[in-house]
Coordinates of C-alpha atoms in Angstrom, one line a residue:
M199 CA -26.9 68.7 -38.3
T200 CA -25.1 70.0 -35.2
A201 CA -25.1 68.0 -31.9
I202 CA -23.7 68.5 -28.4
S203 CA -23.2 65.9 -25.7
F204 CA -23.4 66.6 -22.0
K205 CA -22.0 64.3 -19.4
F206 CA -22.8 65.0 -15.8
L207 CA -19.6 64.2 -13.9
A208 CA -21.3 63.8 -10.5
G209 CA -24.1 61.7 -11.9
R210 CA -26.7 64.5 -11.1
Y211 CA -28.4 67.3 -13.0
H212 CA -29.8 70.0 -10.7
A213 CA -32.2 72.5 -12.4
T214 CA -35.6 73.9 -11.6
P215 CA -37.9 74.8 -14.5
W216 CA -38.7 78.4 -15.0
G217 CA -41.8 79.5 -13.1
R218 CA -41.6 76.7 -10.5
H219 CA -40.4 77.1 -6.9
V220 CA -37.5 75.0 -5.8
N221 CA -39.6 73.4 -3.0
E222 CA -42.2 72.1 -5.5
G223 CA -39.8 69.3 -6.2
A224 CA -40.0 69.8 -10.0
V225 CA -37.0 69.1 -12.1
E226 CA -36.2 70.3 -15.6
W227 CA -35.9 67.4 -18.0
P228 CA -34.7 67.7 -20.7
P229 CA -32.4 70.6 -20.1
S230 CA -34.0 73.6 -21.7
P231 CA -32.3 75.2 -24.8
W232 CA -32.8 78.6 -23.0
R233 CA -30.5 77.4 -20.2
I234 CA -28.0 75.8 -22.6
L235 CA -27.5 79.0 -24.7
R236 CA -27.3 81.2 -21.6
A237 CA -24.6 78.9 -20.3
L238 CA -22.7 79.3 -23.6
V239 CA -22.9 83.1 -23.4
A240 CA -21.7 83.1 -19.8
T241 CA -18.8 80.8 -20.6
W242 CA -17.9 83.0 -23.6
K243 CA -17.8 86.2 -21.5
R244 CA -16.1 84.6 -18.5
T245 CA -13.4 82.5 -20.1
L246 CA -13.0 83.7 -23.7
P247 CA -13.7 87.5 -23.6
D248 CA -11.4 88.1 -26.6
L249 CA -13.6 86.0 -28.9
P250 CA -15.4 88.6 -31.0
Q251 CA -19.1 88.8 -31.0
G252 CA -19.1 88.5 -34.8
R253 CA -17.9 84.9 -34.4
V254 CA -20.2 83.8 -31.6
E255 CA -23.5 85.4 -32.5
P256 CA -24.0 83.4 -35.8
I257 CA -23.4 80.2 -33.8
L258 CA -26.0 81.0 -31.2
R259 CA -28.5 82.1 -33.9
A260 CA -28.0 78.8 -35.6
L261 CA -28.9 77.0 -32.3
A262 CA -31.9 79.1 -31.6
E263 CA -34.4 76.6 -33.1
P264 CA -35.9 74.0 -30.8
P265 CA -33.5 70.9 -30.8
E266 CA -34.2 67.2 -30.3
F267 CA -32.9 65.3 -27.2
L268 CA -31.7 61.8 -26.7
L269 CA -32.2 61.2 -23.0
P270 CA -30.2 58.5 -21.2
P271 CA -31.8 56.2 -18.5
A272 CA -32.5 58.4 -15.5
S273 CA -34.3 58.7 -12.2
T274 CA -35.2 61.5 -9.9
G275 CA -34.2 62.1 -6.3
H276 CA -33.9 64.9 -3.8
S277 CA -32.1 66.0 -0.7
R278 CA -33.3 68.2 2.1
H279 CA -31.4 71.1 3.7
F280 CA -32.2 73.5 6.5
M281 CA -30.8 76.7 5.2
P282 CA -30.2 80.0 7.2
W283 CA -33.2 82.3 6.7
F284 CA -32.7 85.1 9.3
K285 CA -36.4 86.0 9.1
K286 CA -37.0 85.5 12.8
G287 CA -33.5 85.7 14.1
P288 CA -29.9 84.4 13.5
D289 CA -30.9 80.8 14.4
D290 CA -33.9 80.7 12.0
R291 CA -33.8 78.0 9.4
T292 CA -36.0 77.1 6.5
L293 CA -36.4 73.7 4.8
V294 CA -35.2 73.6 1.1
F295 CA -35.6 70.7 -1.3
D296 CA -32.8 70.1 -3.8
T297 CA -34.4 68.0 -6.5
F298 CA -32.2 66.4 -9.2
V299 CA -32.1 63.9 -12.1
A300 CA -29.7 61.0 -11.4
V301 CA -27.9 59.8 -14.5
S302 CA -24.9 57.6 -15.2
R303 CA -21.6 59.5 -15.3
E304 CA -20.8 57.8 -18.6
S305 CA -24.2 58.2 -20.3
P306 CA -24.5 61.6 -22.0
V307 CA -27.5 63.7 -22.9
W308 CA -27.4 64.3 -26.6
V309 CA -28.8 67.6 -28.0
R310 CA -29.1 67.8 -31.7
W311 CA -30.2 70.6 -34.1
P312 CA -31.2 68.8 -37.4
N313 CA -31.3 72.0 -39.5
A314 CA -28.2 73.8 -38.0
S315 CA -25.0 73.6 -39.9
L316 CA -21.7 75.2 -38.8
D317 CA -18.6 75.9 -40.9
E318 CA -15.2 74.9 -39.8
A319 CA -14.4 78.2 -38.1
Q320 CA -17.6 78.1 -36.2
R321 CA -17.1 74.5 -35.1
E322 CA -13.7 75.5 -33.7
A323 CA -15.2 78.4 -31.8
I324 CA -18.0 76.4 -30.2
T325 CA -15.5 73.6 -29.4
C326 CA -13.5 76.1 -27.3
L327 CA -16.7 77.3 -25.6
L328 CA -17.8 73.7 -24.7
R329 CA -14.3 72.9 -23.5
N330 CA -14.6 75.7 -20.9
L331 CA -18.2 74.9 -19.9
N332 CA -18.1 73.1 -16.5
T333 CA -21.7 73.5 -15.1
L334 CA -25.2 73.3 -16.6
G335 CA -28.0 74.2 -14.2
R336 CA -27.1 74.9 -10.5
S337 CA -23.4 75.0 -9.5
E338 CA -23.4 71.4 -8.3
S339 CA -24.3 70.1 -11.8
W340 CA -20.7 69.6 -13.0
C341 CA -20.7 68.7 -16.7
E342 CA -18.4 67.9 -19.6
A343 CA -19.6 69.1 -22.9
E344 CA -18.3 68.5 -26.4
L345 CA -19.3 68.8 -30.0
A346 CA -20.5 65.3 -31.1
N347 CA -20.2 63.6 -34.4
D348 CA -22.0 60.3 -33.7
V349 CA -25.3 60.8 -31.9
G350 CA -27.3 58.4 -29.8
N351 CA -27.0 54.9 -28.2
P352 CA -29.5 52.0 -28.0
D353 CA -30.6 53.0 -24.5
S354 CA -31.5 56.6 -25.4
R355 CA -35.1 57.9 -25.3
L356 CA -36.0 60.4 -28.0
C357 CA -37.6 63.7 -26.9
R358 CA -38.6 66.1 -29.7
P359 CA -40.9 69.1 -30.3
L360 CA -44.5 68.0 -30.6
R361 CA -45.7 67.7 -34.2
G362 CA -49.4 66.7 -34.5
D363 CA -50.8 64.1 -32.1
V364 CA -48.9 62.9 -29.1
P365 CA -47.1 59.6 -29.9
A366 CA -48.0 56.5 -27.9
E367 CA -46.2 56.1 -24.6
H368 CA -45.3 59.8 -24.5
E369 CA -46.4 62.8 -22.5
I370 CA -46.4 66.5 -23.2
V371 CA -43.9 68.7 -21.3
R372 CA -43.3 72.4 -21.8
V373 CA -39.7 73.3 -22.6
L374 CA -38.3 76.9 -22.5
C375 CA -36.7 77.7 -25.8
L376 CA -35.5 80.8 -27.6
D377 CA -37.7 83.0 -29.8
P378 CA -35.3 83.7 -32.7
A379 CA -37.1 86.9 -33.5
S380 CA -36.6 88.5 -30.1
A381 CA -33.9 86.6 -28.2
F382 CA -31.1 88.7 -29.7
A383 CA -33.0 92.0 -29.6
D384 CA -32.2 94.7 -27.0
D385 CA -35.7 96.2 -26.4
H386 CA -35.9 95.0 -22.8
V387 CA -32.2 95.3 -21.7
V388 CA -31.4 98.8 -23.0
T389 CA -32.4 102.0 -21.2
V390 CA -33.2 104.9 -23.5
T391 CA -32.9 108.5 -22.2
N392 CA -33.4 111.8 -24.1
K393 CA -30.8 114.4 -23.3
T394 CA -31.4 118.0 -24.4
T395 CA -28.4 120.3 -25.1
G396 CA -28.2 123.9 -26.2
R397 CA -30.9 126.7 -26.2
G398 CA -33.1 128.3 -28.8
R399 CA -32.3 127.4 -32.3
N400 CA -29.3 125.4 -31.1
K401 CA -31.5 123.2 -28.9
R402 CA -30.9 119.5 -29.7
T403 CA -32.4 116.4 -28.2
V404 CA -30.0 113.4 -28.2
E405 CA -31.2 109.8 -27.6
E406 CA -28.8 108.0 -25.3
R407 CA -28.9 104.2 -24.9
S408 CA -27.3 102.4 -22.0
T409 CA -27.3 98.8 -20.8
M410 CA -25.7 96.7 -18.1
Y411 CA -25.4 93.7 -20.3
D412 CA -22.7 92.7 -22.8
P413 CA -23.9 91.7 -25.3
A414 CA -27.2 93.6 -25.0
W415 CA -29.5 90.8 -25.8
N416 CA -32.8 89.8 -24.1
L417 CA -31.2 86.4 -23.8
C418 CA -28.8 87.8 -21.2
M419 CA -31.3 89.4 -18.9
E420 CA -30.5 88.4 -15.3
T421 CA -33.0 86.2 -13.4
L422 CA -33.0 88.7 -10.5
Q423 CA -34.0 91.5 -12.8
L424 CA -36.7 89.3 -14.3
H425 CA -38.2 88.7 -10.9
R426 CA -37.9 92.3 -9.9
E427 CA -39.8 93.5 -13.0
R428 CA -42.3 90.6 -12.5
W429 CA -41.8 88.9 -15.8
S430 CA -43.9 85.8 -16.1
D431 CA -41.6 84.5 -18.9
P432 CA -38.2 85.9 -19.9
P433 CA -38.3 88.2 -22.9
G434 CA -36.9 86.6 -25.9
S435 CA -38.2 83.1 -24.9
R436 CA -41.1 80.9 -25.8
W437 CA -42.6 77.7 -24.5
V438 CA -42.5 74.8 -26.9
P439 CA -44.4 71.6 -26.2
Y440 CA -42.2 68.5 -26.4
A441 CA -43.2 64.8 -26.5
R442 CA -41.2 63.1 -23.8
P443 CA -41.3 59.3 -23.2
R444 CA -43.4 58.4 -20.2
D445 CA -40.7 56.0 -19.0
C446 CA -37.8 58.5 -19.1
F447 CA -37.4 58.1 -15.3
K448 CA -37.9 54.4 -15.3
I449 CA -34.9 52.3 -14.4
E450 CA -34.8 48.7 -15.7
P451 CA -33.5 46.3 -13.2
K452 CA -30.4 44.5 -14.3
A453 CA -29.4 41.0 -13.5
R454 CA -26.9 40.8 -10.7
A455 CA -23.5 40.1 -12.1
R456 CA -22.0 36.9 -10.9
Q457 CA -18.8 37.2 -9.0
T458 CA -15.8 35.8 -10.9
A459 CA -12.6 34.5 -9.6
D460 CA -10.5 37.2 -11.2
R461 CA -11.4 39.9 -8.7
T462 CA -8.9 42.6 -8.0
R463 CA -6.5 41.7 -5.3
I464 CA -6.6 43.9 -2.3
Q465 CA -3.0 44.7 -1.4
V466 CA -3.2 48.2 0.1
V467 CA -5.5 49.5 2.8
R468 CA -5.3 53.2 3.7
Y469 CA -6.6 54.9 6.9
A470 CA -6.6 58.5 8.1
L471 CA -5.8 59.0 11.7
D472 CA -7.8 61.4 14.0
S473 CA -7.4 62.2 17.6
T474 CA -7.4 65.2 20.0
V475 CA -3.6 64.9 20.0
L476 CA -2.1 62.9 17.1
P477 CA 1.0 60.8 18.0
L478 CA 4.5 62.1 17.1
V479 CA 6.4 60.5 14.3
T480 CA 8.7 59.1 16.9
E481 CA 5.8 56.8 18.0
A482 CA 5.6 55.1 14.6
L483 CA 6.6 51.7 16.0
P484 CA 4.0 51.8 18.9
V485 CA 1.3 52.8 16.5
A486 CA 2.2 50.1 14.0
E487 CA 2.3 47.5 16.7
A488 CA -1.1 48.6 18.1
A489 CA -2.6 48.3 14.6
R490 CA -1.2 44.8 14.2
R491 CA -2.4 43.8 17.6
M492 CA -5.9 45.2 17.1
L493 CA -6.3 43.6 13.6
M494 CA -5.2 40.2 14.9
G495 CA -7.8 40.5 17.7
I496 CA -10.6 41.6 15.3
H497 CA -9.7 38.8 12.9
G498 CA -9.7 36.2 15.7
R499 CA -13.1 37.2 16.9
L500 CA -14.6 37.1 13.4
T501 CA -13.2 33.6 12.6
E502 CA -13.8 32.0 16.0
Q503 CA -15.1 28.5 15.9
N504 CA -15.9 26.2 18.8
G505 CA -14.2 28.7 21.2
V506 CA -11.0 28.8 19.2
R507 CA -10.0 32.0 17.6
G508 CA -8.8 32.1 14.0
R509 CA -5.3 33.1 13.1
S510 CA -4.1 35.1 10.1
D511 CA -0.6 34.4 8.8
V512 CA -0.6 37.7 6.8
L513 CA -1.7 40.0 9.7
S514 CA 0.5 38.3 12.3
G515 CA 3.6 37.7 10.2
K516 CA 3.8 34.1 11.6
D517 CA 2.6 30.7 10.3
Q518 CA 0.3 28.3 12.1
Q519 CA 3.3 26.9 14.0
G520 CA 4.3 30.3 15.1
Q521 CA 7.3 30.5 12.8
R522 CA 8.2 33.9 11.2
L523 CA 7.1 34.2 7.6
T524 CA 9.8 34.8 5.0
N525 CA 9.8 36.4 1.5
H526 CA 7.8 39.4 2.6
R527 CA 4.5 37.5 2.8
H528 CA 3.4 39.3 5.9
A529 CA 1.6 42.7 6.2
Y530 CA 3.5 45.9 6.6
Y531 CA 2.1 48.5 9.0
L532 CA 3.3 51.9 7.9
P533 CA 2.2 55.0 9.9
T534 CA 3.2 58.2 8.1
D535 CA 3.2 62.0 8.5
E536 CA 2.0 63.2 5.2
D537 CA 1.4 66.9 6.0
G538 CA 4.9 67.5 7.4
D539 CA 3.8 68.7 10.9
G540 CA 5.8 66.1 12.8
R541 CA 2.7 64.0 13.8
L542 CA 1.3 60.8 12.3
D543 CA -1.8 61.3 10.2
H544 CA -2.1 58.2 8.0
L545 CA -1.7 54.5 8.3
T546 CA -1.0 52.2 5.3
V547 CA -1.3 48.4 5.6
Y548 CA 0.3 46.6 2.7
A549 CA 0.7 42.9 1.8
A550 CA 2.3 42.0 -1.5
G551 CA 0.3 38.7 -1.7
G552 CA -3.0 40.4 -0.9
F553 CA -5.6 40.1 1.9
G554 CA -8.1 37.3 2.1
P555 CA -11.9 37.8 2.6
D556 CA -11.7 37.4 6.4
E557 CA -8.7 39.7 6.6
R558 CA -10.5 42.3 4.5
R559 CA -13.5 42.1 6.9
A560 CA -11.1 42.7 9.8
L561 CA -9.5 45.6 8.0
D562 CA -12.9 47.1 7.3
R563 CA -13.9 47.0 11.0
L564 CA -10.7 48.6 12.3
R565 CA -12.0 51.9 13.9
E566 CA -9.8 52.7 16.9
L567 CA -6.4 52.1 18.5
R568 CA -5.7 52.2 22.2
M569 CA -2.2 53.4 22.7
G570 CA -1.9 53.5 26.5
W571 CA 0.6 51.2 28.2
G572 CA 0.6 50.0 31.8
G573 CA -2.7 51.8 32.7
E574 CA -1.6 55.0 31.0
D575 CA -4.7 57.1 30.1
R576 CA -4.3 58.4 26.5
H577 CA -6.6 59.8 23.9
P578 CA -8.0 57.0 21.6
L579 CA -6.6 57.1 18.1
R580 CA -9.5 56.9 15.7
L581 CA -9.1 55.5 12.2
L582 CA -11.1 56.4 9.1
L583 CA -10.9 53.9 6.2
L584 CA -10.0 55.8 3.0
G585 CA -10.0 52.9 0.6
M586 CA -8.7 49.5 -0.5
G587 CA -7.0 48.5 -3.7
A588 CA -4.2 46.9 -5.6
S589 CA -0.7 48.2 -5.3
D590 CA -0.6 49.6 -8.8
E591 CA -3.6 51.8 -7.9
Y592 CA -1.8 53.5 -5.1
N593 CA 1.5 55.2 -5.9
P594 CA 2.2 58.0 -3.5
G595 CA 3.4 57.8 0.1
P596 CA 5.5 55.0 1.5
L597 CA 4.9 52.6 -1.4
Q598 CA 6.2 54.8 -4.3
M599 CA 9.4 54.2 -6.2
S600 CA 12.4 56.3 -5.1
E601 CA 16.2 56.4 -5.3
T602 CA 16.5 58.5 -2.2
W603 CA 14.9 57.5 1.2
E604 CA 15.0 59.4 4.4
S605 CA 14.0 57.7 7.7
A606 CA 11.2 59.4 9.6
T607 CA 12.3 57.8 12.8
P608 CA 15.7 56.9 14.2
Y609 CA 17.3 53.7 13.0
I610 CA 17.8 51.2 15.8
A611 CA 20.7 48.8 15.4
T612 CA 19.9 45.0 15.5
H613 CA 22.7 44.2 18.0
Y614 CA 25.0 45.9 20.5
A615 CA 28.5 47.0 19.6
K616 CA 31.2 44.9 21.3
T617 CA 33.2 46.8 23.8
R618 CA 35.6 44.0 24.6
G619 CA 37.8 41.5 22.8
R620 CA 39.4 41.8 19.4
S621 CA 36.1 42.8 17.6
R622 CA 35.3 45.7 20.0
I623 CA 34.1 48.9 18.5
D624 CA 34.9 52.3 19.7
L625 CA 31.8 54.4 19.6
R626 CA 33.1 57.5 21.3
S627 CA 33.1 59.6 18.1
S628 CA 30.1 60.5 15.9
E629 CA 31.8 59.1 12.8
A630 CA 32.4 55.7 14.5
R631 CA 28.7 55.5 15.6
A632 CA 27.6 56.4 12.0
A633 CA 29.9 53.7 10.5
F634 CA 28.6 51.1 13.0
L635 CA 25.0 51.9 12.0
Q636 CA 25.8 51.9 8.3
D637 CA 27.4 48.5 8.5
D638 CA 24.4 47.1 10.4
L639 CA 22.0 48.6 7.9
R640 CA 23.9 47.1 4.9
A641 CA 23.8 43.7 6.6
Q642 CA 20.0 44.0 7.0
L643 CA 19.6 45.0 3.4
A644 CA 21.5 42.0 2.2
V645 CA 19.2 39.8 4.3
V646 CA 15.8 41.2 3.3
R647 CA 16.9 41.8 -0.4
P648 CA 18.8 38.7 -1.4
D649 CA 18.2 39.6 -5.0
L650 CA 20.6 42.5 -4.6
M651 CA 24.2 41.5 -5.2
S652 CA 26.7 42.4 -2.4
E653 CA 28.2 44.9 -4.8
G654 CA 24.9 46.6 -5.1
V655 CA 24.4 46.8 -1.3
L656 CA 27.9 48.2 -0.9
A657 CA 27.3 50.8 -3.7
M658 CA 24.4 52.3 -1.8
T659 CA 25.1 55.6 -0.1
I660 CA 23.9 55.7 3.5
E661 CA 24.4 59.0 5.3
P662 CA 23.2 60.0 8.7
L663 CA 21.4 63.3 9.3
W664 CA 23.6 65.7 11.4
D665 CA 22.9 68.8 13.2
D666 CA 25.4 71.7 13.5
N667 CA 27.1 69.9 16.4
R668 CA 27.7 66.7 14.4
C669 CA 25.0 65.0 16.4
F670 CA 22.3 62.7 15.0
K671 CA 18.9 64.3 14.4
I672 CA 15.6 63.0 13.2
G673 CA 15.0 65.6 10.5
D674 CA 14.2 69.2 9.9

């Protein structure tokens, strides 16, 4: 026995049965063996052209017999598209139905040939072909195919060639299969011309055979040529009646899973920023403050009771008494420039302790930031929610681990340098200003990271970014 499993990575199988128009809304289920073997030939010639025909042809001939299918639970659906037609002009459109079978991404379609046996070399060859096969059906039917050892699961529905009477709870469907006697012949894909050379007794007629296909099999005949030559059925094929379960498109309702207390904590929320003019990286602090202010307002309106707006310790960074939170329990608002063009394009909101239900509702409703101050008219900054998750699910960007960090905005000292008295600091030179900022930054690190020993803070290398004139700069 030989079996192949197909998983549809997008959860959809797009294919129209032979002889049906796409707008009829008909869908091919199960996938026809004719389509499967043509896909294997296309994958062979596209991705493994050095694989000799002598190794591939015996495999395909062994799979030419009608197989059995184990179908996963599925349902049908369709989308509608107005496609350019150009029949009446450049703006002409025609309605096209895209019908598909919806299946679980994790539930494969099993195809098995009970009487086909492959040796070790043939199994290696077909494994390579299946590894490179990425679509079955139309181009949007992404798939993952592999040679299977164990076949079937309890939820599968068996679909096999009809033998005798139709089993109960089954229906007859026509499936396009190969005709082993003619699928690998060349009588319809080879052009034969007679060429005469010489004169008189030396006159010879030579038969020349030419083809546009490699290999020259009826199986490889292009669909466009089949329509051009008005073939009702492809040469080398045959229709085989199959007994398919009537409930193959029936979805059994499942009991709603009860929510448990061990739900994943939401610690990271990501937004994409959009505006006619995106803010510069130097406006990171105003953008972060606007996000904090907007989220506090949304949360307050959502949790208002008896005219009193609710308050979030995490979003505001303050407790109910208005005291500043410690131990990093507040939310961090981190605008970032992730495409390197000097303008902010993403916003990350992070809280190590996670966000509560009301805070998640507020984060979900954040759509826009108003950046104008004092009546200034500015373009609104729109936010698109990209996702929520735990911190271990999100590694790139401002939350990743690193030994070297470069500030995207200038560092602002937390106090003024004294210009009088014994502790005055002379800031006339660039080196002195850099040393002042380094000392201030080390002091702040010691406060926010008390777990670091003082020796660890002192061992950190803190260097300013200089330009050619030894002046501070923001970056390249």
